[in-house]
Amino acid sequence: MLRTALRNVLAHKARLIMTALAVLLGVAFVAGTLVFADTTATAFRNASAKSLKGVAVSVRAAEGPATADGGEEGQRTTALDTALARKIRALPGVASVRPTVNGEATLAGKNGRPVNIGDNSQNLATNYLRDKDGKDSHFPLKEGRGPAAEGELALDAKTAEKAGYRIGDTVRFATDGPALAKKLVGIVTTDDPQVTAGGTLTLFDTGTAQKLFRHPGQFDEIAVAAQDGTDERALTDQVRALLPGKGVRATSGADLAAEQSAQIAKNTQSLTKTLLVFAGIALFVGVFLIANTFTMLIAQRSREIALMRAVGASRRQVVRSVLIEAALLGLVASAAGFALGLGIATVMRPLLNTTGAGLPDGPLVITPAAPLSSLAVGVVVTVLAAWLPSRKAAKIAPVAVLSSVDQAPPARALVVRNVLGTLLTAAGVLVMLYVSTLKTSTESHLMTAMLGGVLTLIGVIVLAPLLSRPLIALAGRVTTRWCGVSGKLAKENALRNPRRTAATASALMIGLALITGLTVGGHSAQRAMDREATQGLAADYKVTNSTTRGLDADAAGKVARVPGVAAAAPVTSAALDTQGRYAVITGTYPKAFGKAAQLDFQAGSLQDIGPGRVAVSDEFAEQAGLHVGGTIDAQLGNGTTSGTDSDMTSDTTSGTDSAKDTRMGSGKNTGTDTDTNTGKARKKLTVVGIYAKTRAADDALGTLADVLPYSTSSKELEKVLVKAETGQAPGLERKIRAALGDSPLLKVRSQEQLVKENNGPLTTVLNMMYGLLGMAVIIAILGVVNTLAMSVFERTREIGMLRAIGLDRSGVRQMVRLESVVISLFGAVLGIGTGIFLAWAGGSLTTTSMPLYETVLPWGRLGTFLALALLIGVLAAIWPARRAARLNMLHAIQSA
């Protein structure tokens, strides 16, 4: 039987090549994922090991609060200072100490535009620490020298190239405030993964770094190197004995490496699991192709199998022969798939880094587990897919089969299948209908949705033979009317074996169902995010700061004086607590805000807002039982501000749109005191208006003077909304940036840019998923080609008879093409319909995180999917149709 299996594999190379391709693609995905995971984890570990090379003890301190005196605003304090570094250096067994200062510096390129602003990449900054030779071994010099004075800096080579700087140029940058400028004196190289993956690195001398990010003499970390033969654990204990107390931690190099290794495993595990899920989908689709292929091969070899049974082969031997054949096919295809997987693993890192993944460079790593797992998966999947066809082969009667090579499946088997499919589909639909009533995406709800989706897909797959008859019959009417006899024959051929047709269409259905669900859900989410990004916004530009620090309080006044600006509305917000109900109140200048935002007032108006007078959203009014004329006994702030009176007032009565509209006075607001229990400011606010809830104004809207003192930073604005004069919006960005000091930290974005930035991560994820699911669709296309090719072989005598009674070659080609198109459209209709239902039912889980979400059908893309199915049908039929048309008429009639 082993020799028989080998002969069958070699005898049917052309018939099995499509099946081998399906296994190859599925295994390639699995292999690529496993190798990529090993490569990424090793690259992270290598980068971590390099950063920890020679580090016996690492001393780190938690950041203290912003300094109140003696330093620049925004600096943070740490307990690590020069005195501590000297004490550690004096310990026995210490070879050297490396005190470092870390921060972030956002660069402006030579073209004036910020580098990496708004990206996921890190804009790292640290101190250049000279060794005895005057160089820093951590940052090897490529050109120039290391920074040695306050007016100097160095950049890594990739950053310098990206920004367009050369030695001697003046580099503009910002840390947490206005733009600064220093001379570029050196270009270094680094293997820091955050930098090699697209981040930037800026180096200062130690004194300058401390001035920018800390206080003189303070550090973020002290790395301790030990002398040869020194016990690392003992040295760590000695260092701990010198530490000042809470907030400072000393970790041995071994423990730090273990911590980083665990974090690396955690970070890469999620991505690996996601990729393996899509690999599983590709293999699942491939199962249909494999099972279909072996079913047809067995049907075509039924006479051969019957003769084997007649000469003494047992059922077990027949099963064993088919499974050995499948195992051999799976082994060869898996080996080729693993080779292809290495290519996938190679391109995956740079591909993901274009999305800001920040994966480090490193050589390809192939552990024994990767090839063994890939081969095992390919062989097991192929053998399992061939198991049912092998059992069918074993049941072939030695004599009865000699008169027939293709019998329809027993009616009883189809009845059982239809009942089972109905039950599975009903269960899946009921679960998804339940999911549609849920409003939160908790882990349990997501698992319920996944269960419902799987049950629905499996149910439709099982029901596919039953569904094929009415749908294909309906399509057959069109093909018969347009193409006459060829169209009718195509319909009858598709209906001849509903199981085979259903299995072929199901592979395509799964891929299109997932892509359709992803498309409908993604399109609906993008529409919701588009509306959220600009909801209630009439401004042409939104000005913010890319760091946690806000804008200067006079930023709106500066922007208002820019030629072409019609209105500049400063905006900030604060926490508002009334009777235990948490809300957010927005502070602004009402008249300027009225031009920059769109509010739908149900009662009152913007003009009614003034000192102590606020408008509230309809949603908040209903929750808190508020009405126009009512009073809010509010607690403002987060409990950290101590001010009880506002030192800011605004001209809310005149509300001019010029610079005077942003002028601050020195008067005091009344009716404010401090709650000694919570530390929050208590304030009586009168409700003078109610507006429809919008993202632009949060839960309540008041004057800037009433809100700014109780915001997170009582001296800074969150943003400025800018409305341009008619026809003046183009080119206004550069003027606004110039008016505010042109700091690289500034983000001046139009509505189009806001929408693009808001949708950027989602678009990236969707494109990646489309690519991953595309593998399943490719396998499904191979399934259609394989089914048609083997169907042509099976109907050789029939095609010869059709040719004999007058059907020409073009008619034969048309018949095969139409059969392919009908099967493809059947799978597409099932897939698109199922995908729409799953996307609609699962969309409710986004309601909490995305209140504006509603299912929106992208009709253009759905039409594209149908057209794609039509194209798949035409392309898949090219080779089988050509083969059918070239059959010799007499030889075909004489074939057995």
PDB file of N, CA and C in Angstrom, residues 254-338:
ATOM      1  N   ALA A 254      21.553  41.200  36.353  1.00  0.00           N
ATOM      2  CA  ALA A 254      20.871  39.951  36.010  1.00  0.00           C
ATOM      3  C   ALA A 254      19.364  40.093  36.162  1.00  0.00           C
ATOM      4  N   ASP A 255      18.924  40.726  37.273  1.00  0.00           N
ATOM      5  CA  ASP A 255      17.492  40.915  37.490  1.00  0.00           C
ATOM      6  C   ASP A 255      16.893  41.853  36.455  1.00  0.00           C
ATOM      7  N   LEU A 256      17.635  42.887  36.105  1.00  0.00           N
ATOM      8  CA  LEU A 256      17.135  43.827  35.111  1.00  0.00           C
ATOM      9  C   LEU A 256      17.002  43.154  33.751  1.00  0.00           C
ATOM     10  N   ALA A 257      17.961  42.301  33.402  1.00  0.00           N
ATOM     11  CA  ALA A 257      17.883  41.565  32.139  1.00  0.00           C
ATOM     12  C   ALA A 257      16.682  40.626  32.128  1.00  0.00           C
ATOM     13  N   ALA A 258      16.424  39.979  33.281  1.00  0.00           N
ATOM     14  CA  ALA A 258      15.276  39.076  33.380  1.00  0.00           C
ATOM     15  C   ALA A 258      13.962  39.854  33.235  1.00  0.00           C
ATOM     16  N   GLU A 259      13.896  41.026  33.864  1.00  0.00           N
ATOM     17  CA  GLU A 259      12.692  41.852  33.753  1.00  0.00           C
ATOM     18  C   GLU A 259      12.451  42.272  32.308  1.00  0.00           C
ATOM     19  N   GLN A 260      13.508  42.711  31.653  1.00  0.00           N
ATOM     20  CA  GLN A 260      13.359  43.148  30.275  1.00  0.00           C
ATOM     21  C   GLN A 260      13.001  41.981  29.359  1.00  0.00           C
ATOM     22  N   SER A 261      13.560  40.806  29.638  1.00  0.00           N
ATOM     23  CA  SER A 261      13.246  39.626  28.831  1.00  0.00           C
ATOM     24  C   SER A 261      11.772  39.263  28.971  1.00  0.00           C
ATOM     25  N   ALA A 262      11.247  39.328  30.205  1.00  0.00           N
ATOM     26  CA  ALA A 262       9.827  39.032  30.429  1.00  0.00           C
ATOM     27  C   ALA A 262       8.948  40.052  29.723  1.00  0.00           C
ATOM     28  N   GLN A 263       9.357  41.323  29.759  1.00  0.00           N
ATOM     29  CA  GLN A 263       8.575  42.360  29.092  1.00  0.00           C
ATOM     30  C   GLN A 263       8.594  42.179  27.587  1.00  0.00           C
ATOM     31  N   ILE A 264       9.754  41.783  27.055  1.00  0.00           N
ATOM     32  CA  ILE A 264       9.859  41.531  25.615  1.00  0.00           C
ATOM     33  C   ILE A 264       8.928  40.394  25.201  1.00  0.00           C
ATOM     34  N   ALA A 265       8.935  39.308  25.984  1.00  0.00           N
ATOM     35  CA  ALA A 265       8.054  38.174  25.670  1.00  0.00           C
ATOM     36  C   ALA A 265       6.597  38.606  25.688  1.00  0.00           C
ATOM     37  N   LYS A 266       6.247  39.444  26.651  1.00  0.00           N
ATOM     38  CA  LYS A 266       4.863  39.923  26.754  1.00  0.00           C
ATOM     39  C   LYS A 266       4.491  40.803  25.565  1.00  0.00           C
ATOM     40  N   ASN A 267       5.420  41.671  25.158  1.00  0.00           N
ATOM     41  CA  ASN A 267       5.143  42.590  24.056  1.00  0.00           C
ATOM     42  C   ASN A 267       5.000  41.868  22.720  1.00  0.00           C
ATOM     43  N   THR A 268       5.789  40.816  22.503  1.00  0.00           N
ATOM     44  CA  THR A 268       5.747  40.113  21.219  1.00  0.00           C
ATOM     45  C   THR A 268       4.672  39.038  21.177  1.00  0.00           C
ATOM     46  N   GLN A 269       4.195  38.607  22.339  1.00  0.00           N
ATOM     47  CA  GLN A 269       3.220  37.517  22.390  1.00  0.00           C
ATOM     48  C   GLN A 269       1.910  37.898  21.720  1.00  0.00           C
ATOM     49  N   SER A 270       1.448  39.112  21.965  1.00  0.00           N
ATOM     50  CA  SER A 270       0.166  39.545  21.416  1.00  0.00           C
ATOM     51  C   SER A 270       0.200  39.574  19.892  1.00  0.00           C
ATOM     52  N   LEU A 271       1.271  40.155  19.329  1.00  0.00           N
ATOM     53  CA  LEU A 271       1.391  40.221  17.871  1.00  0.00           C
ATOM     54  C   LEU A 271       1.496  38.823  17.276  1.00  0.00           C
ATOM     55  N   THR A 272       2.250  37.953  17.915  1.00  0.00           N
ATOM     56  CA  THR A 272       2.394  36.580  17.420  1.00  0.00           C
ATOM     57  C   THR A 272       1.054  35.861  17.395  1.00  0.00           C
ATOM     58  N   LYS A 273       0.278  36.010  18.464  1.00  0.00           N
ATOM     59  CA  LYS A 273      -1.036  35.360  18.520  1.00  0.00           C
ATOM     60  C   LYS A 273      -1.947  35.873  17.412  1.00  0.00           C
ATOM     61  N   THR A 274      -1.911  37.183  17.175  1.00  0.00           N
ATOM     62  CA  THR A 274      -2.761  37.761  16.128  1.00  0.00           C
ATOM     63  C   THR A 274      -2.401  37.193  14.765  1.00  0.00           C
ATOM     64  N   LEU A 275      -1.117  37.143  14.465  1.00  0.00           N
ATOM     65  CA  LEU A 275      -0.689  36.615  13.172  1.00  0.00           C
ATOM     66  C   LEU A 275      -1.028  35.134  13.032  1.00  0.00           C
ATOM     67  N   LEU A 276      -0.912  34.375  14.118  1.00  0.00           N
ATOM     68  CA  LEU A 276      -1.243  32.950  14.065  1.00  0.00           C
ATOM     69  C   LEU A 276      -2.727  32.728  13.840  1.00  0.00           C
ATOM     70  N   VAL A 277      -3.563  33.648  14.330  1.00  0.00           N
ATOM     71  CA  VAL A 277      -5.011  33.537  14.073  1.00  0.00           C
ATOM     72  C   VAL A 277      -5.281  33.608  12.576  1.00  0.00           C
ATOM     73  N   PHE A 278      -4.635  34.538  11.900  1.00  0.00           N
ATOM     74  CA  PHE A 278      -4.843  34.662  10.459  1.00  0.00           C
ATOM     75  C   PHE A 278      -4.221  33.477   9.714  1.00  0.00           C
ATOM     76  N   ALA A 279      -3.131  32.955  10.235  1.00  0.00           N
ATOM     77  CA  ALA A 279      -2.564  31.742   9.645  1.00  0.00           C
ATOM     78  C   ALA A 279      -3.549  30.591   9.780  1.00  0.00           C
ATOM     79  N   GLY A 280      -4.206  30.508  10.931  1.00  0.00           N
ATOM     80  CA  GLY A 280      -5.221  29.469  11.141  1.00  0.00           C
ATOM     81  C   GLY A 280      -6.378  29.607  10.175  1.00  0.00           C
ATOM     82  N   ILE A 281      -6.779  30.861   9.903  1.00  0.00           N
ATOM     83  CA  ILE A 281      -7.870  31.088   8.935  1.00  0.00           C
ATOM     84  C   ILE A 281      -7.463  30.582   7.551  1.00  0.00           C
ATOM     85  N   ALA A 282      -6.222  30.891   7.155  1.00  0.00           N
ATOM     86  CA  ALA A 282      -5.745  30.423   5.853  1.00  0.00           C
ATOM     87  C   ALA A 282      -5.733  28.901   5.777  1.00  0.00           C
ATOM     88  N   LEU A 283      -5.289  28.245   6.852  1.00  0.00           N
ATOM     89  CA  LEU A 283      -5.272  26.785   6.872  1.00  0.00           C
ATOM     90  C   LEU A 283      -6.685  26.216   6.874  1.00  0.00           C
ATOM     91  N   PHE A 284      -7.601  26.890   7.585  1.00  0.00           N
ATOM     92  CA  PHE A 284      -8.996  26.427   7.626  1.00  0.00           C
ATOM     93  C   PHE A 284      -9.611  26.467   6.236  1.00  0.00           C
ATOM     94  N   VAL A 285      -9.344  27.543   5.517  1.00  0.00           N
ATOM     95  CA  VAL A 285      -9.840  27.626   4.141  1.00  0.00           C
ATOM     96  C   VAL A 285      -9.183  26.549   3.283  1.00  0.00           C
ATOM     97  N   GLY A 286      -7.901  26.297   3.532  1.00  0.00           N
ATOM     98  CA  GLY A 286      -7.208  25.269   2.766  1.00  0.00           C
ATOM     99  C   GLY A 286      -7.771  23.883   2.981  1.00  0.00           C
ATOM    100  N   VAL A 287      -8.371  23.642   4.169  1.00  0.00           N
ATOM    101  CA  VAL A 287      -8.973  22.334   4.452  1.00  0.00           C
ATOM    102  C   VAL A 287     -10.040  21.994   3.420  1.00  0.00           C
ATOM    103  N   PHE A 288     -10.836  22.981   3.034  1.00  0.00           N
ATOM    104  CA  PHE A 288     -11.895  22.734   2.050  1.00  0.00           C
ATOM    105  C   PHE A 288     -11.304  22.327   0.711  1.00  0.00           C
ATOM    106  N   LEU A 289     -10.237  23.008   0.326  1.00  0.00           N
ATOM    107  CA  LEU A 289      -9.592  22.670  -0.938  1.00  0.00           C
ATOM    108  C   LEU A 289      -8.995  21.264  -0.881  1.00  0.00           C
ATOM    109  N   ILE A 290      -8.323  20.937   0.227  1.00  0.00           N
ATOM    110  CA  ILE A 290      -7.703  19.613   0.345  1.00  0.00           C
ATOM    111  C   ILE A 290      -8.760  18.517   0.331  1.00  0.00           C
ATOM    112  N   ALA A 291      -9.808  18.704   1.143  1.00  0.00           N
ATOM    113  CA  ALA A 291     -10.874  17.704   1.210  1.00  0.00           C
ATOM    114  C   ALA A 291     -11.557  17.546  -0.143  1.00  0.00           C
ATOM    115  N   ASN A 292     -11.799  18.671  -0.814  1.00  0.00           N
ATOM    116  CA  ASN A 292     -12.439  18.625  -2.125  1.00  0.00           C
ATOM    117  C   ASN A 292     -11.576  17.862  -3.125  1.00  0.00           C
ATOM    118  N   THR A 293     -10.282  18.133  -3.089  1.00  0.00           N
ATOM    119  CA  THR A 293      -9.368  17.480  -4.032  1.00  0.00           C
ATOM    120  C   THR A 293      -9.355  15.971  -3.834  1.00  0.00           C
ATOM    121  N   PHE A 294      -9.200  15.547  -2.596  1.00  0.00           N
ATOM    122  CA  PHE A 294      -9.140  14.109  -2.339  1.00  0.00           C
ATOM    123  C   PHE A 294     -10.481  13.429  -2.607  1.00  0.00           C
ATOM    124  N   THR A 295     -11.581  14.135  -2.353  1.00  0.00           N
ATOM    125  CA  THR A 295     -12.895  13.552  -2.663  1.00  0.00           C
ATOM    126  C   THR A 295     -13.014  13.276  -4.154  1.00  0.00           C
ATOM    127  N   MET A 296     -12.602  14.244  -4.989  1.00  0.00           N
ATOM    128  CA  MET A 296     -12.704  14.061  -6.429  1.00  0.00           C
ATOM    129  C   MET A 296     -11.690  13.036  -6.945  1.00  0.00           C
ATOM    130  N   LEU A 297     -10.491  13.021  -6.349  1.00  0.00           N
ATOM    131  CA  LEU A 297      -9.502  12.025  -6.756  1.00  0.00           C
ATOM    132  C   LEU A 297     -10.008  10.618  -6.483  1.00  0.00           C
ATOM    133  N   ILE A 298     -10.636  10.458  -5.349  1.00  0.00           N
ATOM    134  CA  ILE A 298     -11.153   9.128  -4.993  1.00  0.00           C
ATOM    135  C   ILE A 298     -12.299   8.744  -5.913  1.00  0.00           C
ATOM    136  N   ALA A 299     -13.148   9.733  -6.240  1.00  0.00           N
ATOM    137  CA  ALA A 299     -14.249   9.444  -7.165  1.00  0.00           C
ATOM    138  C   ALA A 299     -13.709   9.022  -8.527  1.00  0.00           C
ATOM    139  N   GLN A 300     -12.643   9.673  -8.975  1.00  0.00           N
ATOM    140  CA  GLN A 300     -12.069   9.343 -10.272  1.00  0.00           C
ATOM    141  C   GLN A 300     -11.309   8.019 -10.247  1.00  0.00           C
ATOM    142  N   ARG A 301     -10.810   7.625  -9.065  1.00  0.00           N
ATOM    143  CA  ARG A 301     -10.069   6.372  -8.942  1.00  0.00           C
ATOM    144  C   ARG A 301     -10.925   5.268  -8.344  1.00  0.00           C
ATOM    145  N   SER A 302     -12.224   5.457  -8.335  1.00  0.00           N
ATOM    146  CA  SER A 302     -13.097   4.483  -7.678  1.00  0.00           C
ATOM    147  C   SER A 302     -12.975   3.099  -8.313  1.00  0.00           C
ATOM    148  N   ARG A 303     -12.843   3.043  -9.634  1.00  0.00           N
ATOM    149  CA  ARG A 303     -12.704   1.735 -10.277  1.00  0.00           C
ATOM    150  C   ARG A 303     -11.385   1.091  -9.869  1.00  0.00           C
ATOM    151  N   GLU A 304     -10.330   1.910  -9.797  1.00  0.00           N
ATOM    152  CA  GLU A 304      -9.030   1.385  -9.372  1.00  0.00           C
ATOM    153  C   GLU A 304      -9.096   0.853  -7.943  1.00  0.00           C
ATOM    154  N   ILE A 305      -9.776   1.618  -7.058  1.00  0.00           N
ATOM    155  CA  ILE A 305      -9.893   1.196  -5.652  1.00  0.00           C
ATOM    156  C   ILE A 305     -10.724  -0.074  -5.555  1.00  0.00           C
ATOM    157  N   ALA A 306     -11.784  -0.172  -6.396  1.00  0.00           N
ATOM    158  CA  ALA A 306     -12.617  -1.373  -6.384  1.00  0.00           C
ATOM    159  C   ALA A 306     -11.806  -2.603  -6.788  1.00  0.00           C
ATOM    160  N   LEU A 307     -10.929  -2.432  -7.789  1.00  0.00           N
ATOM    161  CA  LEU A 307     -10.094  -3.550  -8.198  1.00  0.00           C
ATOM    162  C   LEU A 307      -9.126  -3.960  -7.086  1.00  0.00           C
ATOM    163  N   MET A 308      -8.605  -2.966  -6.368  1.00  0.00           N
ATOM    164  CA  MET A 308      -7.726  -3.267  -5.236  1.00  0.00           C
ATOM    165  C   MET A 308      -8.476  -4.065  -4.179  1.00  0.00           C
ATOM    166  N   ARG A 309      -9.731  -3.655  -3.918  1.00  0.00           N
ATOM    167  CA  ARG A 309     -10.533  -4.402  -2.945  1.00  0.00           C
ATOM    168  C   ARG A 309     -10.793  -5.815  -3.434  1.00  0.00           C
ATOM    169  N   ALA A 310     -11.012  -5.933  -4.763  1.00  0.00           N
ATOM    170  CA  ALA A 310     -11.336  -7.252  -5.315  1.00  0.00           C
ATOM    171  C   ALA A 310     -10.164  -8.221  -5.219  1.00  0.00           C
ATOM    172  N   VAL A 311      -8.927  -7.698  -5.275  1.00  0.00           N
ATOM    173  CA  VAL A 311      -7.769  -8.583  -5.204  1.00  0.00           C
ATOM    174  C   VAL A 311      -7.255  -8.760  -3.779  1.00  0.00           C
ATOM    175  N   GLY A 312      -8.017  -8.242  -2.797  1.00  0.00           N
ATOM    176  CA  GLY A 312      -7.683  -8.561  -1.417  1.00  0.00           C
ATOM    177  C   GLY A 312      -7.338  -7.415  -0.493  1.00  0.00           C
ATOM    178  N   ALA A 313      -7.319  -6.175  -0.973  1.00  0.00           N
ATOM    179  CA  ALA A 313      -7.008  -5.052  -0.091  1.00  0.00           C
ATOM    180  C   ALA A 313      -8.153  -4.817   0.885  1.00  0.00           C
ATOM    181  N   SER A 314      -7.841  -4.635   2.159  1.00  0.00           N
ATOM    182  CA  SER A 314      -8.875  -4.395   3.173  1.00  0.00           C
ATOM    183  C   SER A 314      -9.224  -2.912   3.213  1.00  0.00           C
ATOM    184  N   ARG A 315     -10.341  -2.607   3.913  1.00  0.00           N
ATOM    185  CA  ARG A 315     -10.737  -1.200   4.053  1.00  0.00           C
ATOM    186  C   ARG A 315      -9.662  -0.402   4.776  1.00  0.00           C
ATOM    187  N   ARG A 316      -9.064  -0.984   5.798  1.00  0.00           N
ATOM    188  CA  ARG A 316      -8.027  -0.289   6.553  1.00  0.00           C
ATOM    189  C   ARG A 316      -6.841   0.044   5.652  1.00  0.00           C
ATOM    190  N   GLN A 317      -6.489  -0.881   4.751  1.00  0.00           N
ATOM    191  CA  GLN A 317      -5.379  -0.629   3.847  1.00  0.00           C
ATOM    192  C   GLN A 317      -5.689   0.494   2.856  1.00  0.00           C
ATOM    193  N   VAL A 318      -6.954   0.549   2.409  1.00  0.00           N
ATOM    194  CA  VAL A 318      -7.347   1.623   1.490  1.00  0.00           C
ATOM    195  C   VAL A 318      -7.249   2.973   2.200  1.00  0.00           C
ATOM    196  N   VAL A 319      -7.767   3.033   3.433  1.00  0.00           N
ATOM    197  CA  VAL A 319      -7.686   4.272   4.218  1.00  0.00           C
ATOM    198  C   VAL A 319      -6.233   4.663   4.421  1.00  0.00           C
ATOM    199  N   ARG A 320      -5.415   3.672   4.763  1.00  0.00           N
ATOM    200  CA  ARG A 320      -4.006   3.939   5.017  1.00  0.00           C
ATOM    201  C   ARG A 320      -3.319   4.465   3.761  1.00  0.00           C
ATOM    202  N   SER A 321      -3.672   3.932   2.609  1.00  0.00           N
ATOM    203  CA  SER A 321      -3.072   4.375   1.351  1.00  0.00           C
ATOM    204  C   SER A 321      -3.379   5.836   1.071  1.00  0.00           C
ATOM    205  N   VAL A 322      -4.656   6.228   1.263  1.00  0.00           N
ATOM    206  CA  VAL A 322      -5.048   7.625   1.020  1.00  0.00           C
ATOM    207  C   VAL A 322      -4.360   8.555   2.012  1.00  0.00           C
ATOM    208  N   LEU A 323      -4.305   8.152   3.284  1.00  0.00           N
ATOM    209  CA  LEU A 323      -3.687   9.006   4.304  1.00  0.00           C
ATOM    210  C   LEU A 323      -2.178   9.134   4.090  1.00  0.00           C
ATOM    211  N   ILE A 324      -1.534   8.060   3.651  1.00  0.00           N
ATOM    212  CA  ILE A 324      -0.103   8.148   3.346  1.00  0.00           C
ATOM    213  C   ILE A 324       0.121   9.117   2.189  1.00  0.00           C
ATOM    214  N   GLU A 325      -0.751   9.016   1.191  1.00  0.00           N
ATOM    215  CA  GLU A 325      -0.663   9.943   0.055  1.00  0.00           C
ATOM    216  C   GLU A 325      -0.804  11.396   0.535  1.00  0.00           C
ATOM    217  N   ALA A 326      -1.763  11.624   1.440  1.00  0.00           N
ATOM    218  CA  ALA A 326      -1.971  12.971   1.982  1.00  0.00           C
ATOM    219  C   ALA A 326      -0.761  13.422   2.802  1.00  0.00           C
ATOM    220  N   ALA A 327      -0.208  12.519   3.596  1.00  0.00           N
ATOM    221  CA  ALA A 327       0.941  12.873   4.432  1.00  0.00           C
ATOM    222  C   ALA A 327       2.150  13.241   3.573  1.00  0.00           C
ATOM    223  N   LEU A 328       2.379  12.481   2.515  1.00  0.00           N
ATOM    224  CA  LEU A 328       3.494  12.795   1.623  1.00  0.00           C
ATOM    225  C   LEU A 328       3.304  14.158   0.957  1.00  0.00           C
ATOM    226  N   LEU A 329       2.068  14.401   0.516  1.00  0.00           N
ATOM    227  CA  LEU A 329       1.771  15.695  -0.093  1.00  0.00           C
ATOM    228  C   LEU A 329       1.978  16.821   0.920  1.00  0.00           C
ATOM    229  N   GLY A 330       1.470  16.620   2.143  1.00  0.00           N
ATOM    230  CA  GLY A 330       1.613  17.636   3.176  1.00  0.00           C
ATOM    231  C   GLY A 330       3.062  17.888   3.541  1.00  0.00           C
ATOM    232  N   LEU A 331       3.864  16.841   3.576  1.00  0.00           N
ATOM    233  CA  LEU A 331       5.274  16.985   3.945  1.00  0.00           C
ATOM    234  C   LEU A 331       6.029  17.804   2.906  1.00  0.00           C
ATOM    235  N   VAL A 332       5.841  17.478   1.626  1.00  0.00           N
ATOM    236  CA  VAL A 332       6.539  18.206   0.560  1.00  0.00           C
ATOM    237  C   VAL A 332       6.080  19.664   0.529  1.00  0.00           C
ATOM    238  N   ALA A 333       4.753  19.869   0.586  1.00  0.00           N
ATOM    239  CA  ALA A 333       4.220  21.241   0.540  1.00  0.00           C
ATOM    240  C   ALA A 333       4.647  22.045   1.764  1.00  0.00           C
ATOM    241  N   SER A 334       4.709  21.400   2.929  1.00  0.00           N
ATOM    242  CA  SER A 334       5.112  22.100   4.152  1.00  0.00           C
ATOM    243  C   SER A 334       6.570  22.527   4.090  1.00  0.00           C
ATOM    244  N   ALA A 335       7.414  21.670   3.519  1.00  0.00           N
ATOM    245  CA  ALA A 335       8.831  22.031   3.379  1.00  0.00           C
ATOM    246  C   ALA A 335       8.973  23.268   2.495  1.00  0.00           C
ATOM    247  N   ALA A 336       8.247  23.278   1.378  1.00  0.00           N
ATOM    248  CA  ALA A 336       8.282  24.453   0.502  1.00  0.00           C
ATOM    249  C   ALA A 336       7.661  25.662   1.200  1.00  0.00           C
ATOM    250  N   GLY A 337       6.600  25.415   1.981  1.00  0.00           N
ATOM    251  CA  GLY A 337       5.961  26.501   2.715  1.00  0.00           C
ATOM    252  C   GLY A 337       6.876  27.118   3.745  1.00  0.00           C
ATOM    253  N   PHE A 338       7.694  26.296   4.389  1.00  0.00           N
ATOM    254  CA  PHE A 338       8.627  26.835   5.377  1.00  0.00           C
ATOM    255  C   PHE A 338       9.656  27.741   4.695  1.00  0.00           C
TER     256      PHE A 338
END
